[in-house]
Short mmCIF file of C-alpha atoms in Angstrom, two decimals:
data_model
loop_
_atom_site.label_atom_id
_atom_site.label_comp_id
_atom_site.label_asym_id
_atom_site.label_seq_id
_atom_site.Cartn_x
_atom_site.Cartn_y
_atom_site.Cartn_z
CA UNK A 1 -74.17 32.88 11.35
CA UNK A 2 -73.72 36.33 10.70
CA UNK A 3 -70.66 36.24 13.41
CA UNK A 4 -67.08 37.05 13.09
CA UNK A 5 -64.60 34.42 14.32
CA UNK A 6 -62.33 35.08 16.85
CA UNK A 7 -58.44 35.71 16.16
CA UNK A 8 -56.59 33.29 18.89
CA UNK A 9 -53.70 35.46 18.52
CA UNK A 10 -51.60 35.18 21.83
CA UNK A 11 -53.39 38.41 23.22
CA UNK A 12 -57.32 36.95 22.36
CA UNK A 13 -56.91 34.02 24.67
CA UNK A 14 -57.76 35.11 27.46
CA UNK A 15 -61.31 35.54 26.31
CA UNK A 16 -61.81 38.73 27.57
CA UNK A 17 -63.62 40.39 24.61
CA UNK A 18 -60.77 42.42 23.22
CA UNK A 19 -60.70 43.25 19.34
CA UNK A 20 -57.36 42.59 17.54
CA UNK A 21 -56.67 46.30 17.55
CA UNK A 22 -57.66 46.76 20.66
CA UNK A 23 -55.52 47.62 24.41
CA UNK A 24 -56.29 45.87 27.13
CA UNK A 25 -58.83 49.18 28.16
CA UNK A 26 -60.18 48.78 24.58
CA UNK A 27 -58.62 51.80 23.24
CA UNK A 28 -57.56 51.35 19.49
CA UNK A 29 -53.65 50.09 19.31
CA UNK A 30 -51.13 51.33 16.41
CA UNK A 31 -49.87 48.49 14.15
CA UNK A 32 -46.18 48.46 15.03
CA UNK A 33 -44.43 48.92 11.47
CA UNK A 34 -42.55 45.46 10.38
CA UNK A 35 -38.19 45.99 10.08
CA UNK A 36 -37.55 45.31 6.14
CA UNK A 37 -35.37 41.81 6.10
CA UNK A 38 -32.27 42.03 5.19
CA UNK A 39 -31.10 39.85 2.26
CA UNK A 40 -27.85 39.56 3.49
CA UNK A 41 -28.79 37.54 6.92
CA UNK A 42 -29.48 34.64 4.28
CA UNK A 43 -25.58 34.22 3.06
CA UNK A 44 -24.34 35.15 7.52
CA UNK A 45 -22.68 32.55 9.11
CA UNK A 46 -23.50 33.93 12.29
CA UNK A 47 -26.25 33.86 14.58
CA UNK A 48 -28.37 37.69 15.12
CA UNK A 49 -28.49 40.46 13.19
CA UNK A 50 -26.92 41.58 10.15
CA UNK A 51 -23.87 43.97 10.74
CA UNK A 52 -24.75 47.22 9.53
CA UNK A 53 -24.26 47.66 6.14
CA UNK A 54 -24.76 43.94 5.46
CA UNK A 55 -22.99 42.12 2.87
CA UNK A 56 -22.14 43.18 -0.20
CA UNK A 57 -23.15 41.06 -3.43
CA UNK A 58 -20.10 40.67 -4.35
CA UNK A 59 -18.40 39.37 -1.27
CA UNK A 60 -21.97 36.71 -1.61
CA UNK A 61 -21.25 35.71 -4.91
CA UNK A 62 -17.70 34.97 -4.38
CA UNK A 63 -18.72 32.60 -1.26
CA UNK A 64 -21.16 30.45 -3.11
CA UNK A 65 -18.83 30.91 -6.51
CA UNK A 66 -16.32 28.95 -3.90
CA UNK A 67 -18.79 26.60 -2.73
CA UNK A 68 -20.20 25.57 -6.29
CA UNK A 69 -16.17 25.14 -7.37
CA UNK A 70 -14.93 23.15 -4.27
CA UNK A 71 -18.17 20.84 -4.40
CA UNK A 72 -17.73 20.31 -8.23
CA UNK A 73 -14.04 19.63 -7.56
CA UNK A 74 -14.88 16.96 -5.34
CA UNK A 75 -17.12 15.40 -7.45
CA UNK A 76 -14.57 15.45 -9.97
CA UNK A 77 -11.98 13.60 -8.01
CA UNK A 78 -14.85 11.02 -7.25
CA UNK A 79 -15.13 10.22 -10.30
CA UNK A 80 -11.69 9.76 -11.70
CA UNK A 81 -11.04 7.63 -7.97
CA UNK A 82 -13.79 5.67 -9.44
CA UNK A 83 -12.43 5.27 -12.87
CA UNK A 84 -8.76 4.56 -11.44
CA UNK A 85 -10.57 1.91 -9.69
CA UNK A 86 -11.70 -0.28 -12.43
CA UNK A 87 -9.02 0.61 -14.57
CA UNK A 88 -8.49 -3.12 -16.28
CA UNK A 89 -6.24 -3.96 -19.21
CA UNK A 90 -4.13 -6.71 -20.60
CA UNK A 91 -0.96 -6.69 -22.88
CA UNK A 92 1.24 -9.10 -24.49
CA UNK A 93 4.19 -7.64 -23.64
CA UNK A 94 5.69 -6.28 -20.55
CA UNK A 95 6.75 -3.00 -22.58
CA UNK A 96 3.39 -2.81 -23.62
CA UNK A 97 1.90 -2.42 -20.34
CA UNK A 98 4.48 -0.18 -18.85
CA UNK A 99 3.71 2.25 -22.43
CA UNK A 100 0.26 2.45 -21.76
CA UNK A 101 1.17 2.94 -17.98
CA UNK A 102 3.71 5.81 -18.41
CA UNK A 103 0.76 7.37 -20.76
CA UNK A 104 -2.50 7.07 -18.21
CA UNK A 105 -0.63 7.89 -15.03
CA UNK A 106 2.54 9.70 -15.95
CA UNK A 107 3.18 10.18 -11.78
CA UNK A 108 2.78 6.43 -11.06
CA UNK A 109 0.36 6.90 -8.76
CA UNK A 110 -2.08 4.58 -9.74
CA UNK A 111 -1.29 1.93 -12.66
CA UNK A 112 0.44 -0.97 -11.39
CA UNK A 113 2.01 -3.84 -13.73
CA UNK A 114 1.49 -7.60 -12.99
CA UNK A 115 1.46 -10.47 -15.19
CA UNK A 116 -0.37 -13.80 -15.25
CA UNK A 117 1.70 -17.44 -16.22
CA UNK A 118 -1.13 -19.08 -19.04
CA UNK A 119 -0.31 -22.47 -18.20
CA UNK A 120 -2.30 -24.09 -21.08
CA UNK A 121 0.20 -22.33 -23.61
CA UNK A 122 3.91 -22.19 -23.43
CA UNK A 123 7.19 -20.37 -25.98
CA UNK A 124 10.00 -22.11 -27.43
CA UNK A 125 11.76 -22.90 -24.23
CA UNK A 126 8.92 -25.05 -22.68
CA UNK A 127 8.12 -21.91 -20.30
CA UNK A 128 4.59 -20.82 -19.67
CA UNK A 129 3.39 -17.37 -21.70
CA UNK A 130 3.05 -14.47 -19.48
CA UNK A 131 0.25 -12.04 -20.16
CA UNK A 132 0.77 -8.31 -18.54
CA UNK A 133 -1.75 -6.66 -16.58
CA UNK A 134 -2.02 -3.06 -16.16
CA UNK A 135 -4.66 -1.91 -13.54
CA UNK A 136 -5.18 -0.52 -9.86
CA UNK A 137 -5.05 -2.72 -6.78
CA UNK A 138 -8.48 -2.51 -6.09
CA UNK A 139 -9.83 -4.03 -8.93
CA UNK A 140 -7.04 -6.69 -9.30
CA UNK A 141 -8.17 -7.92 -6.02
CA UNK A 142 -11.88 -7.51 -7.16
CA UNK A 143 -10.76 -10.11 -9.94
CA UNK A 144 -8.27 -12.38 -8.66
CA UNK A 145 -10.05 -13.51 -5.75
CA UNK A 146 -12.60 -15.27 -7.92
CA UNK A 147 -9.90 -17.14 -9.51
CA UNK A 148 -10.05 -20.65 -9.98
CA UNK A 149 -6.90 -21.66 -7.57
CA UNK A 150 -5.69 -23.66 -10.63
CA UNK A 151 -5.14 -20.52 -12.90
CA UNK A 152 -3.85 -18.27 -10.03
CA UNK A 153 -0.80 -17.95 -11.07
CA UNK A 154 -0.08 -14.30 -10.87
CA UNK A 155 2.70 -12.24 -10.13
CA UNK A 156 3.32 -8.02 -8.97
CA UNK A 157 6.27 -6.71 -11.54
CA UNK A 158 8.43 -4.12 -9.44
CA UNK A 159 9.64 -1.72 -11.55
CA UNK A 160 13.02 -0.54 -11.66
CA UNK A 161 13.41 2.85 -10.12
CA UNK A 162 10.26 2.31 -8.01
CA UNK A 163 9.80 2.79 -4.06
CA UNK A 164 9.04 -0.42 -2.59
CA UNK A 165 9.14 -1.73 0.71
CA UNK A 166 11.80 -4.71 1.46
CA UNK A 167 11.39 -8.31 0.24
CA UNK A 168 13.41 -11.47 1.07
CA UNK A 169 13.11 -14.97 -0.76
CA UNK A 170 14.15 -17.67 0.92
CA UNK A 171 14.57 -20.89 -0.32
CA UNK A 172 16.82 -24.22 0.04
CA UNK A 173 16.59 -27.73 -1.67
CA UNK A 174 14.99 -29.98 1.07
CA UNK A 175 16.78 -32.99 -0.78
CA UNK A 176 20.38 -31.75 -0.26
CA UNK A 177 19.88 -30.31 2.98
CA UNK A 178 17.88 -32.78 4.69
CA UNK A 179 19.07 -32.20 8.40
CA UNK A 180 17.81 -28.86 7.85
CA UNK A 181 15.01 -26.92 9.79
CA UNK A 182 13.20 -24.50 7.35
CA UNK A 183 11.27 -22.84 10.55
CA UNK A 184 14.45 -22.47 12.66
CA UNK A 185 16.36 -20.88 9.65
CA UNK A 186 13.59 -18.64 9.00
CA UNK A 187 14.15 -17.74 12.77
CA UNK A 188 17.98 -17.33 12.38
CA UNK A 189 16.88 -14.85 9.00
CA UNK A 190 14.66 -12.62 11.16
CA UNK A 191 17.30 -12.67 14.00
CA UNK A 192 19.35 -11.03 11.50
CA UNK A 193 16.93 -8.91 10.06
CA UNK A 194 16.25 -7.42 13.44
CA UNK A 195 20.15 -6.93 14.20
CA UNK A 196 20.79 -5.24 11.31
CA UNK A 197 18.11 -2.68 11.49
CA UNK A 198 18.65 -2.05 14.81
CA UNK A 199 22.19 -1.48 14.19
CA UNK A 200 21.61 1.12 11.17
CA UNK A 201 18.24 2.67 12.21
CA UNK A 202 17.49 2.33 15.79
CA UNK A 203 14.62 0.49 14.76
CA UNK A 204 13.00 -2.36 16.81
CA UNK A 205 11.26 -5.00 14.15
CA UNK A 206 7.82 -5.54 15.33
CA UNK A 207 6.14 -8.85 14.40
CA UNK A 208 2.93 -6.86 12.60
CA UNK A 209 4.92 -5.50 10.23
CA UNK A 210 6.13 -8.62 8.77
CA UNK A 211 4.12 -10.07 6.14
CA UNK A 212 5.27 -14.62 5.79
CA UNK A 213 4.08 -16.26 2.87
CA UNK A 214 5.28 -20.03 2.75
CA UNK A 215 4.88 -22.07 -0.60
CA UNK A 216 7.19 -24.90 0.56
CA UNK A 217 6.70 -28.81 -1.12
CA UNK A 218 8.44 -32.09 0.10
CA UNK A 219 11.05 -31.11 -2.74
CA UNK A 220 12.41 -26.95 -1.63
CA UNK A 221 11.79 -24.64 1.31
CA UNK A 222 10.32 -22.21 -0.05
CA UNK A 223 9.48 -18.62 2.05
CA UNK A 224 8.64 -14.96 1.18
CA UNK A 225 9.10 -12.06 3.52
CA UNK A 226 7.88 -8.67 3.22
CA UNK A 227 8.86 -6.13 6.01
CA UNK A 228 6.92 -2.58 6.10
CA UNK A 229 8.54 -0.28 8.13
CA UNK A 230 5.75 2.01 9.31
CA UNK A 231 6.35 6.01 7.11
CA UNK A 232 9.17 4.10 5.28
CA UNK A 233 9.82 2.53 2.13
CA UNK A 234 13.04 1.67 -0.33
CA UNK A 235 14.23 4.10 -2.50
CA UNK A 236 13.70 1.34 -5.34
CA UNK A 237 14.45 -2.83 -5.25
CA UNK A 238 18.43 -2.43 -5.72
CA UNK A 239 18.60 -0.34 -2.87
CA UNK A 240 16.76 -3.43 -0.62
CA UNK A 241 19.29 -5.49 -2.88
CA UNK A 242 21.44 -3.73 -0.59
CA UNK A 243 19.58 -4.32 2.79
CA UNK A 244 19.90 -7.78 1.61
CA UNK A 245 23.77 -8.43 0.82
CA UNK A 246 23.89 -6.20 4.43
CA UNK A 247 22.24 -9.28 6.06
CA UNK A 248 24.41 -11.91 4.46
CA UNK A 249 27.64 -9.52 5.15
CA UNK A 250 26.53 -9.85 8.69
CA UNK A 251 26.16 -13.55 9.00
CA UNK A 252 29.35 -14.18 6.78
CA UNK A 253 31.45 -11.42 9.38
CA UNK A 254 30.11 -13.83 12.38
CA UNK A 255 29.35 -17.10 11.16
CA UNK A 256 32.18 -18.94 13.35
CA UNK A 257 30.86 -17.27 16.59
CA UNK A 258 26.90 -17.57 15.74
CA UNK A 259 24.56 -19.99 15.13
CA UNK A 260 21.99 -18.23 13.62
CA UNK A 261 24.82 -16.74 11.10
CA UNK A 262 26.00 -20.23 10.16
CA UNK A 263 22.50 -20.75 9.71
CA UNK A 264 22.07 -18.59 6.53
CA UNK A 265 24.16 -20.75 4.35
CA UNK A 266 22.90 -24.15 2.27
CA UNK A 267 24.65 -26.29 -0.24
CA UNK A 268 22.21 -26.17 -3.73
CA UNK A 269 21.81 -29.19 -6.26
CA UNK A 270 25.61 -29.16 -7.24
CA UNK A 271 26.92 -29.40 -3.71
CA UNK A 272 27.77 -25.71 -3.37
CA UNK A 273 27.51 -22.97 -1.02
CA UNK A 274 24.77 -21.03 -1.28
CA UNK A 275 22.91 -18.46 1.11
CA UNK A 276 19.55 -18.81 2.46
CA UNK A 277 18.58 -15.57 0.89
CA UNK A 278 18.22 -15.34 -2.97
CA UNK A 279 20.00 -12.66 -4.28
CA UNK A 280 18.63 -12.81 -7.68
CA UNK A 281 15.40 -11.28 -6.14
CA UNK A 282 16.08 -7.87 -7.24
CA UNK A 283 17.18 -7.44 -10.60
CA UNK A 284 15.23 -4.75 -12.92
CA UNK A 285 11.93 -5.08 -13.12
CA UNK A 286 10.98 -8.25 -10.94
CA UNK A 287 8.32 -10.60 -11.05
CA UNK A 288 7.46 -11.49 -7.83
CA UNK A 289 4.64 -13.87 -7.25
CA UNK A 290 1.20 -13.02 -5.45
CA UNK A 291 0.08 -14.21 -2.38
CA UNK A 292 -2.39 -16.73 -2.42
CA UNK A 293 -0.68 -18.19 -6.36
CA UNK A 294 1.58 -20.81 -7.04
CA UNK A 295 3.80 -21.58 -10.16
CA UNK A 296 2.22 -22.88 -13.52
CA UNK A 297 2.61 -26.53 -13.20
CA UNK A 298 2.12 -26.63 -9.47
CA UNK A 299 -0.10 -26.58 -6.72
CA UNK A 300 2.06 -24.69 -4.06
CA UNK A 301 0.39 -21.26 -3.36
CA UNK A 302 1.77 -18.58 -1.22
CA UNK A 303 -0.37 -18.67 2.19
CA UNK A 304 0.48 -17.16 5.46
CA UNK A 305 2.52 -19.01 7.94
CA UNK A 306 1.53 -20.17 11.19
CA UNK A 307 3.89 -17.30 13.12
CA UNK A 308 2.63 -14.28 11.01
CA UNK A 309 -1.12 -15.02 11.88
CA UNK A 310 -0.10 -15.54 15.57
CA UNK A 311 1.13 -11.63 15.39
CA UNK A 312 -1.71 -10.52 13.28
CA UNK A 313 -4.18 -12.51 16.15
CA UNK A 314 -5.58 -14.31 13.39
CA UNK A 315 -7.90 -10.50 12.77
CA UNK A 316 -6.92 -10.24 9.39
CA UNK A 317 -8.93 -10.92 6.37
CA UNK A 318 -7.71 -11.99 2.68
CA UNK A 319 -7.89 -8.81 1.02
CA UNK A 320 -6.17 -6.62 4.16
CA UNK A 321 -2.90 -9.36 3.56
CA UNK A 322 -3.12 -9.33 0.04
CA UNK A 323 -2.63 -5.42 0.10
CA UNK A 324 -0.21 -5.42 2.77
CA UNK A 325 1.68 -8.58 0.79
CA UNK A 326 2.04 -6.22 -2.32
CA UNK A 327 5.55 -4.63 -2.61
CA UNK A 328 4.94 -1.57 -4.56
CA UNK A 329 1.84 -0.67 -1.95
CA UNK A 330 3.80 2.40 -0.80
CA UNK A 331 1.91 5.40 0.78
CA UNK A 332 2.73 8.29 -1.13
CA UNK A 333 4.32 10.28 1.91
CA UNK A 334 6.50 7.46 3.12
CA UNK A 335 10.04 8.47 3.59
CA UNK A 336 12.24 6.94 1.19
CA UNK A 337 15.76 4.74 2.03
CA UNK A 338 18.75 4.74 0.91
CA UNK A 339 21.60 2.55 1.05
CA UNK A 340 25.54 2.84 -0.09
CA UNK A 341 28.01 0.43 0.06
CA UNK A 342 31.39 2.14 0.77
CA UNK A 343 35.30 0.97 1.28
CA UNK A 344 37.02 1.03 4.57
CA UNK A 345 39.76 1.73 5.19
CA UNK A 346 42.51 -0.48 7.03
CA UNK A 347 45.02 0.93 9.66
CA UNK A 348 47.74 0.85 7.46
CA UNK A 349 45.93 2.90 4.97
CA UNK A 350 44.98 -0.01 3.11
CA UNK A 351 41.00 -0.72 1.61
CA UNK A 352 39.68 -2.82 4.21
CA UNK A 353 36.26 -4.40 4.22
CA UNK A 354 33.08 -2.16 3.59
CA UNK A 355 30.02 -0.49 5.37
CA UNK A 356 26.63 -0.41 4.30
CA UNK A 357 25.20 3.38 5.45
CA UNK A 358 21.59 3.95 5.65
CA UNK A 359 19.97 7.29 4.74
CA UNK A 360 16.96 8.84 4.02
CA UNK A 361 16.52 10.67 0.57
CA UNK A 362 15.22 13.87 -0.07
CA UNK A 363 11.19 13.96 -0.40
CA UNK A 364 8.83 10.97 0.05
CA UNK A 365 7.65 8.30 -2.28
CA UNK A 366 5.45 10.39 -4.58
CA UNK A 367 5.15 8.63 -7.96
CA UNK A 368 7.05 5.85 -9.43
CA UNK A 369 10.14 7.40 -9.61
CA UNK A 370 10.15 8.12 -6.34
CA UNK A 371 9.77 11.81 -7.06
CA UNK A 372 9.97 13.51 -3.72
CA UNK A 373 6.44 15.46 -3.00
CA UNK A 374 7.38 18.51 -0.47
#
């Protein structure tokens, strides 16, 4: 009503009748004059005032020229981890797949090979067909574990020249060894096992690091073993060939004065000698079947035994052992082993026996060729 309303500026509260330009004795008060901003405290990374001279807008430019670049980046490598992901395709032929594998990922980092027994068709020998698979190990999984358990019949290829970590397949007829005690022999294996790398590497086996998938009927023991060393791999399969004949040279060396090494010998169908291990295991390019499939023509899969979920307290879920079951799952930094087989010589300057020496190589895994990565 013809009255002014009152500014409730911190200095009009108290109500005591004082204009906005006014003192406290009601003298007139000079506007203080307002500091220009500086554009530069936008792009500071520090608290307070500018420095003098602020920032120049080229040094700004750069820093959000840096930003833009890294974020983009990232979103890049989202993507193509998203497209490596679902990466799905099938091929006739084993060549096939590796082609098209050597072409998408020429570093092997990503495109693994597997192949899947059709057990509805079969070639001239009465064998089932194989299809080849060439994808990531995310969305195999993603896949096979909505298999029907009667077409799971899958298997990993490890391909020659590859770092993988060691496997052991262990196997006896049940029918001519009858007296024989698959779980104790496995036990006289991983006695070995331990021995050996103890002996070579100063490494104590611990039980989490073994992965034991049994697929045994009332006809043949049948066992798989998969040992990852933690930071450590196998130069390639031939090398944990090696590791393997090391083993057997160890039981054959002491087999008179050790159970467990007279252990890791069976007689097969025809009556012969044979050792507990299979040495045929880890020949070029190996198929070497999935855990959780079985055979085409049979309902055996490959399931965890009784000991390895003891040492994994039972915490472990499908897809966590079907990873850590997969030979070629090799961290790219893992250091890489080696192994030689050389002569000894006798006293009298004769060859002897031999050694097996373990080394490391040069580098880590890095891709498929075990290319080091410095």
């Amino acid at each position: 009503r013809g009255t002014s309303q009152v500014d409730m500026t911190d200095d009009n509260r108290g109500g005591m009748g004082q204009g906005p330009d006014e003192g406290r004795n009601g003298a007139p008060q000079a506007k203080k004059a307002r500091r220009p901003l500086d554009p530069s405290s936008f792009y500071s990374t520090t608290r307070g005032p500018p420095s003098p001279g602020g920032v120049s807008s080229s040094s700004r430019a750069a820093r959000v020229d840096a930003f833009v670049n890294d974020y983009l980046a990232k979103l890049k490598e989202r993507a193509l981890a998203k497209q490596r992901d679902v990466l799905y395709t099938q091929w006739n032929t084993q060549q096939e797949a590796f082609e098209f594998a050597d072409r998408e990922d020429p570093e092997g980092d990503y495109v693994r090979i597997f192949s899947q027994e059709v057990e509805s068709k079969s070639n001239n020998q009465g064998q089932p067909l194989r299809k080849f698979l060439a994808t990531s190990y995310v969305e195999l999984w993603r896949r096979y574990k909505d298999v029907p358990t009667k077409f799971r019949h899958f298997y990993e290829i490890i391909r020659e020249g590859s770092p993988c970590h060691a496997y052991f397949d262990l196997e006896y007829s049940v029918l001519d060894n009858p007296s024989r005690d698959g779980e104790k022999t496995v036990g006289a294996f991983l006695h070995l096992l331990r021995k050996v790398l103890f002996a070579n590497l100063d490494i104590r086996l611990d039980d989490r690091w073994i992965i034991e998938l049994d697929s045994s009927s009332a006809l043949k023991f049948s066992r798989h073993i998969i040992v990852r060393l933690p930071g450590s791999a196998f130069l390639d399969n031939s090398h944990v060939g090696t590791f393997a004949a090391a083993i057997v040279e160890e039981a054959s060396r002491n087999r008179a004065a050790s159970r467990f090494s007279e252990m890791m010998f069976v007689k097969n169908k025809h009556g012969q000698e044979s050792t507990f291990i299979d040495m045929g295991v880890y020949s070029r390019n190996r198929a070497f079947r999935l855990f959780r499939s079985s055979k085409a023509g049979k309902s055996e899969a490959l399931m965890p035994t009784a000991r390895m979920m003891r040492a994994w307290e039972n915490s472990f879920p499908d897809e966590k052992i079907f990873m850590h079951s997969l030979v070629g799952n090799v961290d790219l930094n893992a250091r890489l082993l080696t192994l030689e087989v050389l002569a000894e010589g006798s006293r009298d300057g004769s060859t002897g026996g031999a050694r097996t020496v373990f080394s490391y190589a040069k580098g880590v895994a890095g891709g498929r060729q075990g290319r080091g990565r410095d």
